[in-house]
Coordinates of C-alpha atoms in Angstrom, one line a residue:
Chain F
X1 CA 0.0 0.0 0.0
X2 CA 1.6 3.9 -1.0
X3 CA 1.0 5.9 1.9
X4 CA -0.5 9.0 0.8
X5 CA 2.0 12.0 1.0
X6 CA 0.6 14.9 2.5
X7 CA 3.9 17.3 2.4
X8 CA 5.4 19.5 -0.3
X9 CA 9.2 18.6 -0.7
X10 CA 11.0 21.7 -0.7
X11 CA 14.8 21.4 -1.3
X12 CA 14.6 17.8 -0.2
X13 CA 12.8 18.9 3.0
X14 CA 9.5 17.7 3.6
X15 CA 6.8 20.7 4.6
X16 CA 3.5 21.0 5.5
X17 CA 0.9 22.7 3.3
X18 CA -0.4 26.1 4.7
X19 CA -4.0 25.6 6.8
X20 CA -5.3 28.3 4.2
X21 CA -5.2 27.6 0.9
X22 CA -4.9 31.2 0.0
X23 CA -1.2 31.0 0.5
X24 CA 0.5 30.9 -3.0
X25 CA 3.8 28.9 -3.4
X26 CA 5.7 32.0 -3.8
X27 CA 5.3 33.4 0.0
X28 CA 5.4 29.7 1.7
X29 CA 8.7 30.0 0.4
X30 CA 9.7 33.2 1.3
X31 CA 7.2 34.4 4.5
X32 CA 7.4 30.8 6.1
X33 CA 10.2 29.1 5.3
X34 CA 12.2 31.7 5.2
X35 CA 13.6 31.1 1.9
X36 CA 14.1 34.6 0.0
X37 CA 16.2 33.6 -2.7
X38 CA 12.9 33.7 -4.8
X39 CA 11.8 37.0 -5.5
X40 CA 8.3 38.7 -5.6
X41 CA 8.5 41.2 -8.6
X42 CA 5.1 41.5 -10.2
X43 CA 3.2 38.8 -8.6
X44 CA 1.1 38.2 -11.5
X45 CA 3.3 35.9 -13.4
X46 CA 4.3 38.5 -16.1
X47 CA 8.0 39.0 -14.6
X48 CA 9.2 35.1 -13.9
X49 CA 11.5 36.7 -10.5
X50 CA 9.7 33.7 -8.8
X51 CA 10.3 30.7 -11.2
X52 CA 11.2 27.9 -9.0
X53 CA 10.9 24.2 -10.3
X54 CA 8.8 21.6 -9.7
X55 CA 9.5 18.3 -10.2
X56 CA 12.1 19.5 -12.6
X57 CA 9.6 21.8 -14.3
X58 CA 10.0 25.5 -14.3
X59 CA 6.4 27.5 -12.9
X60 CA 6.1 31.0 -11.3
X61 CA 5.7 30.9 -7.6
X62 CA 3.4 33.6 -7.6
X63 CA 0.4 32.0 -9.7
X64 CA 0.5 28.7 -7.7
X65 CA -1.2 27.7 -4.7
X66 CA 0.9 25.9 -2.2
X67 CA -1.5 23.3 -1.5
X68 CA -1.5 22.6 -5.2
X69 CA 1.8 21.7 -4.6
X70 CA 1.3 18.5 -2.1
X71 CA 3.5 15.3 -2.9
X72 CA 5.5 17.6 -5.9
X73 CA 9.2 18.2 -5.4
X74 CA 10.2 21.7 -5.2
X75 CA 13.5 23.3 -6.1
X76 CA 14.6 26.8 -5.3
X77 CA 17.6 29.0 -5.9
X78 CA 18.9 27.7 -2.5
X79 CA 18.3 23.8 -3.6
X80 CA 20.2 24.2 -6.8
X81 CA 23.5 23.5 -6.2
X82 CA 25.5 22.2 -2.2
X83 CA 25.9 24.2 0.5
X84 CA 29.3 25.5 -0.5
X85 CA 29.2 25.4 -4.2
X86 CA 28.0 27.1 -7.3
X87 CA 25.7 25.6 -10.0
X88 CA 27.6 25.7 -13.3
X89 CA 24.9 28.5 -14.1
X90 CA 25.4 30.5 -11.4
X91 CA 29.2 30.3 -12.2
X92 CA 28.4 31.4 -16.0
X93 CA 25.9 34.5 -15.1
X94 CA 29.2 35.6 -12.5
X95 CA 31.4 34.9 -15.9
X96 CA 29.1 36.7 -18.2
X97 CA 27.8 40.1 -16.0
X98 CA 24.4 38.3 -16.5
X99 CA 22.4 40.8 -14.0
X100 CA 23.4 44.3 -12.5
X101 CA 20.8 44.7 -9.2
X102 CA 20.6 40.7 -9.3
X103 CA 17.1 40.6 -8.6
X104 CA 15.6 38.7 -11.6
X105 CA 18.9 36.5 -11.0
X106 CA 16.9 33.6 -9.3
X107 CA 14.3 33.5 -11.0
X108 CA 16.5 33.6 -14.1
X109 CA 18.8 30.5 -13.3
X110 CA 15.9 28.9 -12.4
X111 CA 13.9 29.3 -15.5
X112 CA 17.2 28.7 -17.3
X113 CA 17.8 25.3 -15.6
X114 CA 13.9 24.1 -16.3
X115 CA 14.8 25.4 -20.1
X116 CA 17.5 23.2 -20.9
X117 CA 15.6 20.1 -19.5
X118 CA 12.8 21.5 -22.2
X119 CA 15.0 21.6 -25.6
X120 CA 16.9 18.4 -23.8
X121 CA 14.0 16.2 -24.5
X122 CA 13.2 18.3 -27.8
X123 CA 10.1 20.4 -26.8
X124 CA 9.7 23.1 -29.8
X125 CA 9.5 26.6 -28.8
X126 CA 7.7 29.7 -31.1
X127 CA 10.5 30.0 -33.3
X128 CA 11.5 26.4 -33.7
X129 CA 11.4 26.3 -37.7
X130 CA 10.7 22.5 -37.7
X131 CA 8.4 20.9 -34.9
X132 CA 9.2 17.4 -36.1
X133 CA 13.1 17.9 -34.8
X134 CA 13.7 15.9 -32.1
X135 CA 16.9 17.9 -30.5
X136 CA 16.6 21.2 -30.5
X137 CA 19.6 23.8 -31.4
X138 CA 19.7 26.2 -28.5
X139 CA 20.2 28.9 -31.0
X140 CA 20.2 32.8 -30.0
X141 CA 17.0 33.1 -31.0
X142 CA 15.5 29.7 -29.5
X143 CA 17.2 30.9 -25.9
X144 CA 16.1 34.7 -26.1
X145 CA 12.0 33.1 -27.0
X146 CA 12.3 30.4 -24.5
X147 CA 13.6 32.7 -21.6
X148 CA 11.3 35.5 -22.3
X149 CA 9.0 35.0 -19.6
X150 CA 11.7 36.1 -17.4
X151 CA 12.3 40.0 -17.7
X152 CA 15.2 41.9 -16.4
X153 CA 14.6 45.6 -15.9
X154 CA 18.7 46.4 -15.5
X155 CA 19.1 45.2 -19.2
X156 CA 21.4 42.6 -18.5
X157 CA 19.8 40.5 -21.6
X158 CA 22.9 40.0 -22.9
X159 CA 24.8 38.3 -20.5
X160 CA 22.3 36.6 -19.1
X161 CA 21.7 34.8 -22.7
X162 CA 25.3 34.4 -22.6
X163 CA 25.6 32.7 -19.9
X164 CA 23.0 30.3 -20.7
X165 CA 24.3 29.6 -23.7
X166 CA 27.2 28.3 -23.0
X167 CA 26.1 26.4 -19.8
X168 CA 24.1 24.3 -22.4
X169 CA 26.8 23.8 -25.2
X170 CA 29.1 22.6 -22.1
X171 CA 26.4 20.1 -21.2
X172 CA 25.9 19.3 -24.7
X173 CA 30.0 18.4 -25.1
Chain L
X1 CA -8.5 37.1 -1.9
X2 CA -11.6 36.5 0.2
X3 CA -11.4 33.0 1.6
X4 CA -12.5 29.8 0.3
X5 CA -12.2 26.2 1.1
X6 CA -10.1 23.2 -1.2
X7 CA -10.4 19.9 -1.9
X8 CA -8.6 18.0 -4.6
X9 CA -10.7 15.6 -7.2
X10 CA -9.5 12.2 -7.5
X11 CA -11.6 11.8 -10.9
X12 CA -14.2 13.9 -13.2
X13 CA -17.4 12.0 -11.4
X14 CA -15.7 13.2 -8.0
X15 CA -14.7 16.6 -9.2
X16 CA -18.4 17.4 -10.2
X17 CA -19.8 15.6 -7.0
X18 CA -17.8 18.1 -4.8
X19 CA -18.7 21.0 -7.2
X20 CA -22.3 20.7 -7.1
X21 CA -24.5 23.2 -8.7
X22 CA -22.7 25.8 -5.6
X23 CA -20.2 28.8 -6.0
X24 CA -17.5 26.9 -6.6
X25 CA -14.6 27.2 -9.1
X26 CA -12.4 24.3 -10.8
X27 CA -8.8 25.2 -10.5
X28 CA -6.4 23.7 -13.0
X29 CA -2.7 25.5 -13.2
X30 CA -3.9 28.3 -11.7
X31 CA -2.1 30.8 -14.1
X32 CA -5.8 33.0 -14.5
X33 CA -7.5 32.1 -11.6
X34 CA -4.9 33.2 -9.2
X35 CA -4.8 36.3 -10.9
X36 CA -8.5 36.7 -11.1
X37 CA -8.8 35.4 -7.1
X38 CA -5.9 38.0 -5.5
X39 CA -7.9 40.9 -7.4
X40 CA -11.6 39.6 -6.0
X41 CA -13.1 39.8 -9.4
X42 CA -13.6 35.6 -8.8
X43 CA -15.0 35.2 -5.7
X44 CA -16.1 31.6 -5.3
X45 CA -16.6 30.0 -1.8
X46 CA -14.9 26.7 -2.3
X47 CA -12.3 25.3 -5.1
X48 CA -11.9 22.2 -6.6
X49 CA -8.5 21.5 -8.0
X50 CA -9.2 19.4 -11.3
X51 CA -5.4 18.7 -12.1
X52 CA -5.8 15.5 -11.2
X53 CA -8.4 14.0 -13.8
X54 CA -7.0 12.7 -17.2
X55 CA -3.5 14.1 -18.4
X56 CA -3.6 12.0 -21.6
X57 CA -3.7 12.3 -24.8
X58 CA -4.8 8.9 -26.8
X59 CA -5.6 8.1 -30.3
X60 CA -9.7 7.6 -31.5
X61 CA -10.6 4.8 -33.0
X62 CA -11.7 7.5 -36.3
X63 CA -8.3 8.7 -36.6
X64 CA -8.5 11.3 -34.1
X65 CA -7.2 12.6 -30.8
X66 CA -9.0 12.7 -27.1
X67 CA -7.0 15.4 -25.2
X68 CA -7.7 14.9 -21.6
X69 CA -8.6 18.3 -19.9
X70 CA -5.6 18.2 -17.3
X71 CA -3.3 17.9 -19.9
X72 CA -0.9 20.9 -19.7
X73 CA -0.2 23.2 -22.4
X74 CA 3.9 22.1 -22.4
X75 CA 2.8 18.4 -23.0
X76 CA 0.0 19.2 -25.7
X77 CA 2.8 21.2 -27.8
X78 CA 5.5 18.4 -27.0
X79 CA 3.1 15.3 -28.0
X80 CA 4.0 13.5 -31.2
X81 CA 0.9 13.4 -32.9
X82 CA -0.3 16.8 -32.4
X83 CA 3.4 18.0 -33.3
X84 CA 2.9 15.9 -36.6
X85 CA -0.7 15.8 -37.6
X86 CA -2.1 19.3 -35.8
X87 CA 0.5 21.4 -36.1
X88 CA -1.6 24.3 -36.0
X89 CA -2.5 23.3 -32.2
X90 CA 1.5 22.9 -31.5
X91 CA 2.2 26.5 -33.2
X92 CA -0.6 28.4 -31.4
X93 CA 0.2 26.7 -28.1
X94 CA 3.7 27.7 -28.3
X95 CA 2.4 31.4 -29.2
X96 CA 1.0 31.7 -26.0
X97 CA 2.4 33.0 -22.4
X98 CA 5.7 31.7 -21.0
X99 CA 8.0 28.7 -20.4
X100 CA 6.8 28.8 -16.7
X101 CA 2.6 29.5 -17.3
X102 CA 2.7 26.8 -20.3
X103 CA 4.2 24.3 -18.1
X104 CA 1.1 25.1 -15.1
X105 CA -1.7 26.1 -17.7
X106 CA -3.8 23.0 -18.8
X107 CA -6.2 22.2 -21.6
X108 CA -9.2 22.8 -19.4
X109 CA -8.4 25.9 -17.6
X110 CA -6.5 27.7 -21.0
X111 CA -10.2 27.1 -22.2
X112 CA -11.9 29.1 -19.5
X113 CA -9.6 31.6 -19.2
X114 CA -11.1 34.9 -19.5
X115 CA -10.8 38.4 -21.1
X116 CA -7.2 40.2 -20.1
X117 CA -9.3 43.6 -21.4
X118 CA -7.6 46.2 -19.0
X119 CA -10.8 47.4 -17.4
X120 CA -12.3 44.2 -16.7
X121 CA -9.0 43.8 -14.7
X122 CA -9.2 47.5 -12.8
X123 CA -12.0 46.4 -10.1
X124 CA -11.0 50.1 -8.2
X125 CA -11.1 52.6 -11.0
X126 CA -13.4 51.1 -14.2
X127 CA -16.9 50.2 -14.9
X128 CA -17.2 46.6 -16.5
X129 CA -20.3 44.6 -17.1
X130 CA -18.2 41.6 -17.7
X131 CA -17.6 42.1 -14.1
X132 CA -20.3 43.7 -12.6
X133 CA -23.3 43.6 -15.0
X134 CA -25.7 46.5 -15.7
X135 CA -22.4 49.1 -14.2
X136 CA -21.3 49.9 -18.0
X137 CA -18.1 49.5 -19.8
X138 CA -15.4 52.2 -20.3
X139 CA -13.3 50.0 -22.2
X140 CA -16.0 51.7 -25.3
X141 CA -15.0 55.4 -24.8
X142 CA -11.2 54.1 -23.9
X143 CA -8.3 52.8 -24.8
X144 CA -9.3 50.3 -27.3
X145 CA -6.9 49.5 -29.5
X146 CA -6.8 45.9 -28.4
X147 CA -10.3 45.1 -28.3
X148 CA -13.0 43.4 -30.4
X149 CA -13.9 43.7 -34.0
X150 CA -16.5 41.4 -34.8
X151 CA -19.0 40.1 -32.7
X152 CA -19.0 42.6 -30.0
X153 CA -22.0 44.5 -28.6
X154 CA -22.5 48.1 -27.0
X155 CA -22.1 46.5 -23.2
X156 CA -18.5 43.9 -23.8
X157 CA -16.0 44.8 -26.2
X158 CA -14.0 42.2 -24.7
X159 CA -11.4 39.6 -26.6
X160 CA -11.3 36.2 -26.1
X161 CA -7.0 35.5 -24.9
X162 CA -6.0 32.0 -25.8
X163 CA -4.2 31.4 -28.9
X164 CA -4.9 27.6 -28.2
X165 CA -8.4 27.5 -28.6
X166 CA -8.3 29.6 -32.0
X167 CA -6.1 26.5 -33.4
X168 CA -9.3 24.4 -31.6
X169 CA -11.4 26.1 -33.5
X170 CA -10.3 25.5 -37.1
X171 CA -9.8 21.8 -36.4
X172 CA -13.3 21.7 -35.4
X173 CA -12.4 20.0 -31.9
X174 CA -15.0 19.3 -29.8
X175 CA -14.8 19.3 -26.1
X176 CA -16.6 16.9 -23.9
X177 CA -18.3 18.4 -20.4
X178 CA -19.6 16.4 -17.4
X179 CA -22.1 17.8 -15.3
X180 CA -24.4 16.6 -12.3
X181 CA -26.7 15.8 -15.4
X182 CA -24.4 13.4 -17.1
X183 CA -21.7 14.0 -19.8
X184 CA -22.2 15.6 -23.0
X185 CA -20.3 17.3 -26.4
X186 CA -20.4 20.7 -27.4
X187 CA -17.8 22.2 -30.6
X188 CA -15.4 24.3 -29.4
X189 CA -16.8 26.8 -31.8
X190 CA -20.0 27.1 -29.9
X191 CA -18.8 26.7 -25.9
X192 CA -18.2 30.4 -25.8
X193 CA -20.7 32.8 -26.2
X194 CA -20.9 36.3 -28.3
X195 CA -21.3 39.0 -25.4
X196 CA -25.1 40.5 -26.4
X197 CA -26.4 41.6 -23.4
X198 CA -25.0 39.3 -21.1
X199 CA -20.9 39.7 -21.3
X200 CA -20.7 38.1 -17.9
X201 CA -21.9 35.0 -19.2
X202 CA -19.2 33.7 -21.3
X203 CA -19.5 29.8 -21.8
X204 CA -22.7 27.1 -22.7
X205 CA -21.6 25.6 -19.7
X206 CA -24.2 25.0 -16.7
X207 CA -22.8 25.9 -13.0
X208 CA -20.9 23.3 -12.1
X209 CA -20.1 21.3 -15.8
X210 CA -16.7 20.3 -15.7
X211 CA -14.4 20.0 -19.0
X212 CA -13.3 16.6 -19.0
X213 CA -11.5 16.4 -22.8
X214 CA -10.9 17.8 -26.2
X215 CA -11.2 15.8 -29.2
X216 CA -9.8 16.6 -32.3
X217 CA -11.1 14.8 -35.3
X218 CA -9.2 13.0 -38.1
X219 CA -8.6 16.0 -40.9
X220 CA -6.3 15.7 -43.4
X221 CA -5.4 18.8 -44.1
X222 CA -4.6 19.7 -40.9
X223 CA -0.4 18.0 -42.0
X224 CA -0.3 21.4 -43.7
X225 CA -1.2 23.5 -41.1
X226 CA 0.0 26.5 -39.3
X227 CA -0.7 29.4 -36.8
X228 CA 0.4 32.9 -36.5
X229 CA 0.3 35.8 -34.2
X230 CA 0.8 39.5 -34.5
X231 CA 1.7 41.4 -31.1
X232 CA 3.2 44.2 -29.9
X233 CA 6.4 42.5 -28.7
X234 CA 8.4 39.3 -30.2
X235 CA 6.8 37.3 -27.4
X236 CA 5.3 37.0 -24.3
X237 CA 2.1 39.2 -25.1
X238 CA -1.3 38.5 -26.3
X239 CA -2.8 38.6 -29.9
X240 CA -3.6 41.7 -31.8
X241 CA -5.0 39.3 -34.6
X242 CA -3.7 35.5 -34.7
X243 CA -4.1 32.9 -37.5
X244 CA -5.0 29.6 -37.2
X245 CA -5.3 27.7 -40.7
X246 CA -5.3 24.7 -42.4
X247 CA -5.1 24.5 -46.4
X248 CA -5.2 21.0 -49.1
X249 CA -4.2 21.9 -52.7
X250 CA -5.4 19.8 -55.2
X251 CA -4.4 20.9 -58.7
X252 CA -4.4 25.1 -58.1
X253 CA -7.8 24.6 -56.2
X254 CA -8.6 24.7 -52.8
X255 CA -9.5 21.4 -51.4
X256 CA -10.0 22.1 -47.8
X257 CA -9.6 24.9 -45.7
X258 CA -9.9 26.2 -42.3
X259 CA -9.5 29.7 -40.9
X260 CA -10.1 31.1 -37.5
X261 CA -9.0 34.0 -36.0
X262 CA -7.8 35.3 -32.5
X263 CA -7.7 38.9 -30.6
X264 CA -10.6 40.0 -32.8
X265 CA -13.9 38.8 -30.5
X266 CA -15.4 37.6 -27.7
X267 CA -14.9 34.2 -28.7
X268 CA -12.1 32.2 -31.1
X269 CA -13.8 33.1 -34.4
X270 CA -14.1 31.1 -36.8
X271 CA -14.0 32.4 -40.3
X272 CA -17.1 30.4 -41.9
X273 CA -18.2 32.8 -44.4
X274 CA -13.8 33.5 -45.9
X275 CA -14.0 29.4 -46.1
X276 CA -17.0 29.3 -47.9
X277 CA -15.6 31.8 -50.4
X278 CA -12.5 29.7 -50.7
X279 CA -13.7 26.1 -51.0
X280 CA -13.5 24.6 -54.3
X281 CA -11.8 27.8 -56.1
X282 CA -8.2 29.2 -56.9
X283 CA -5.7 29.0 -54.9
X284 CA -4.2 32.4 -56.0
X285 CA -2.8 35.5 -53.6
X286 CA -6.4 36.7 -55.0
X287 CA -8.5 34.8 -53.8
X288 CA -7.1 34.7 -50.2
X289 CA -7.4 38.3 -50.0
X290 CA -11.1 38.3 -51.6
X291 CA -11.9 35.3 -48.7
X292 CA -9.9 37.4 -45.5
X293 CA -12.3 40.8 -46.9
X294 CA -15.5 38.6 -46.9
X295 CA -14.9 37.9 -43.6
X296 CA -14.1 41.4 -42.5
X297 CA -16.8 42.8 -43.9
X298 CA -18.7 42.5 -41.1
X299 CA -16.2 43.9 -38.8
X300 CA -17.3 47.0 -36.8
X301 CA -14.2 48.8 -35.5
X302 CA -13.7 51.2 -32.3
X303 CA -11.6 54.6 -32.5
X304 CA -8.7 52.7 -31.7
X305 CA -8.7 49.3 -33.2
X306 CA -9.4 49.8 -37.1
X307 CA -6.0 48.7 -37.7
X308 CA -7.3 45.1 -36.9
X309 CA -9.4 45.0 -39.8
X310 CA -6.2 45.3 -42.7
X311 CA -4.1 43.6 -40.2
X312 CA -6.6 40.7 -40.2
X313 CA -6.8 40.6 -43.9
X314 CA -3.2 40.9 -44.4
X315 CA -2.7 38.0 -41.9
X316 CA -4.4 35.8 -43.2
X317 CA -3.6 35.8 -47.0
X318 CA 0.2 35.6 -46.0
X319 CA -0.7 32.4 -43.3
X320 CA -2.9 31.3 -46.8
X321 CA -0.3 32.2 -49.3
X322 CA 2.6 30.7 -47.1
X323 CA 0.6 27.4 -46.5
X324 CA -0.6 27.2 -50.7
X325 CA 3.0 27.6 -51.3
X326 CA 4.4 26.6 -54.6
X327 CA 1.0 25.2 -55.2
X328 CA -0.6 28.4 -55.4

């Protein structure tokens, strides 16, 4: 018999779901737990500061309910890499300039990370010329469409799509 | 948000048990209702979170495709078949929002989304009778450049959002509802409604009918099939006009066609009366543009959004032309 899972796992912690369902995803993390690596910017899901992932899927925090969330596994800024190290895409966007104020930064790597797994397993995008593909080239213009639900209000575009890019031609070697 | 209870459906039967016939909301991703929740324009006193009914997508023993309702809009764009046989549906799906809100957003709820007019949205400052019915709508004497051209009445100028359901609509998909009166099928093309008199009222569906699945019948001519979408940025932003079409050559005449349009009304519009002027004749730049005029001929523009109507033409004797390619 499965027991029935009642928490959300948050970095590999297991935590209980708020008593109101009110509580979005977002501010568990950040009023609760604590955990203010992911950002409130628009809190409408226009800005992506809040991308976290979810079993391995990038979502914003901000339009998800926590309780939604029961027996998912979710990954934050602070999950990504161990305690003492850097996630090769944290490294890159240090490398690369990829943010000025670094508030999008989270939400960026995140979304980045939840990207790569996308083209990985050959999920078109807008500008993917052929859907039938099953790989896709992480081209310019496939990373700038794929990561534009993430905004950066510094301008720090290019670096950040610099960053990404080759984060995912060094996984690709 | 005001507060409401939540219980999670194991199944559709289960799902519209708990709903009832009570104010109560299905949640899906979450990516609308959230939104529509934090600013109290829904205000329902309990939710049932449907993400848990049927996230398939299987083939029909008539060729075609059952989409089940929690399916999310990532996994409809990624699936094989729909990549292959619907491209349209892959195309107009990847049109639409983000990475992040197309990986939460499912069949169901991209469906029932609702209007992203401005005023609709501004509960302090506005009038809307999408929101509050009899009150007015200043979205008529406003800033209108984004709003409806055909269909639209003097209380709900309002546009329909999803690019997905525009791609539903010229495939001629049909979506399957449950309610506490047993199931049923409506075309997509007839689940929403034109506003009239009653903009708050957007969907055929009873309180408390649940969308279970979307089927998409066999149709050839959906392998040559495309959508496209005209905004104000390069992504990330909703439709001025879109174009959702599907075009079989036979011989420099038009075999089959379908043609539906987004951003322009209250509800994915299908263009009945450009593919009725098409069928059976030329295949030529021509003729396109003669089909996309018919259509806008009834269009009935607002200070701001006359643009739409050339834009709308223009759009879709390229999408037309593109698809005809070196057939035309």
């Amino acid at each position: 018999m499965v027991t029935k899972d009642f928490s959300i796992r948050i970095n590999g912690t297991a935590v209980g779901p708020p008593a109101d369902p009110r509580v979005s995803l977002l501010d568990l993390l950040r009023e609760t737990l604590q955990l203010h690596g992911t950002k409130k910017g628009c809190d409408q899901g226009a800005c992506g500061a809040c991308t976290v992932l979810a079993d391995g899927e990038r979502i914003v925090s901000c339009l998800a309910l926590a309780v939604q969330y029961v027996g998912r596994n979710v990954v934050t800024i602070e999950g990504l890499a161990g305690d003492d190290e850097l996630h090769p895409l944290q490294r890159a966007f240090i490398e690369h300039d990829g943010f000025q104020c670094g508030y999008c930064t989270p939400g960026q790597i995140c979304s980045a990370v939840g990207m790569a797994a996308e083209a990985r397993r050959g999920v078109p995008s807008h500008v993917t010329p052929d859907l039938t593909v099953g790989e896709v080239e992480l081209t310019h213009d496939e990373l700038r469409e794929r990561m534009s639900g993430n905004l950066c209000r510094c301008g720090a575009h290019n670096g950040i799509v610099a960053a990404i890019a080759e984060t995912c031609a060094g996984e690709r070697k | 948000m005001i507060p409401f209870t939540y219980t999670r459906a194991g199944d559709a039967a289960e799902a519209v048990r708990l709903a009832g016939r009570g104010d109560v909301k299905y949640i899906g991703g979450g990516t609308n209702l959230v939104d529509l929740l934090r600013e109290t324009i829904e205000r329902p006193a309990a939710l049932v979170d449907v993400t848990g009914l049927s996230s398939a997508i299987e083939p029909r023993g008539n060729g075609g495709l059952l989409i089940g309702a929690a399916v999310r809009n990532t996994a409809l764009a990624e699936h094989r078949d729909v990549r292959t046989r619907y491209p349209v549906l892959a195309r107009a799906v990847l049109a639409g929002a983000s990475g992040q809100i197309r990986n939460m957003a499912t069949v169901g709820g991209n469906i029932l989304q609702r209007t992203r007019c401005a005023y609709f949205y501004d509960t302090e400052g506005s009038r809307c009778n999408k929101r509050s019915p009899g009150q007015g709508c200043d979205a008529i004497d406003g800033f209108n450049r984004t709003h409806a051209i055909l269909g639209a009445s003097s209380s709900c100028v309002a546009t329909h959002p999803s690019d997905m359901c525009v791609a539903l609509a010229a495939l001629g998909a049909t979506v399957h509802l449950e309610g506490a009166d047993g199931a049923r099928t409506v075309p997509l093309t007839d689940l929403h409604r034109l506003p009239a008199d009653h903009p708050e009222i957007e969907t055929v569906l009873e309180p408390g009918e649940l969308i279970t699945a979307v089927e998409l019948p066999p149709l050839a001519a959906a392998a040559r099939s495309t959508y496209r979408k005209v905004r104000d940025r390069a992504s990330y932003a909703f439709a001025l006009v879109s174009v959702a079409a599907a075009l079989e050559v036979d011989n420099g005449r038009v075999k089959e066609v379908r043609l539906a349009l987004g951003g322009v009304a209250h509800k994915p519009w299908r263009a009945w009366a450009a593919e009725t002027a098409l069928r059976d004749g030329p295949a030529t730049t021509r003729a396109f543009r003669a089909a996309a005029q018919a259509e806008l001929a009834a269009a009935n523009p607002l200070p701001d959004n006359g643009f739409k109507i050339e834009l709308a033409i223009r759009t879709i004797t390229a999408v037309l032309g593109e698809l005809a390619g070196s057939d035309a």
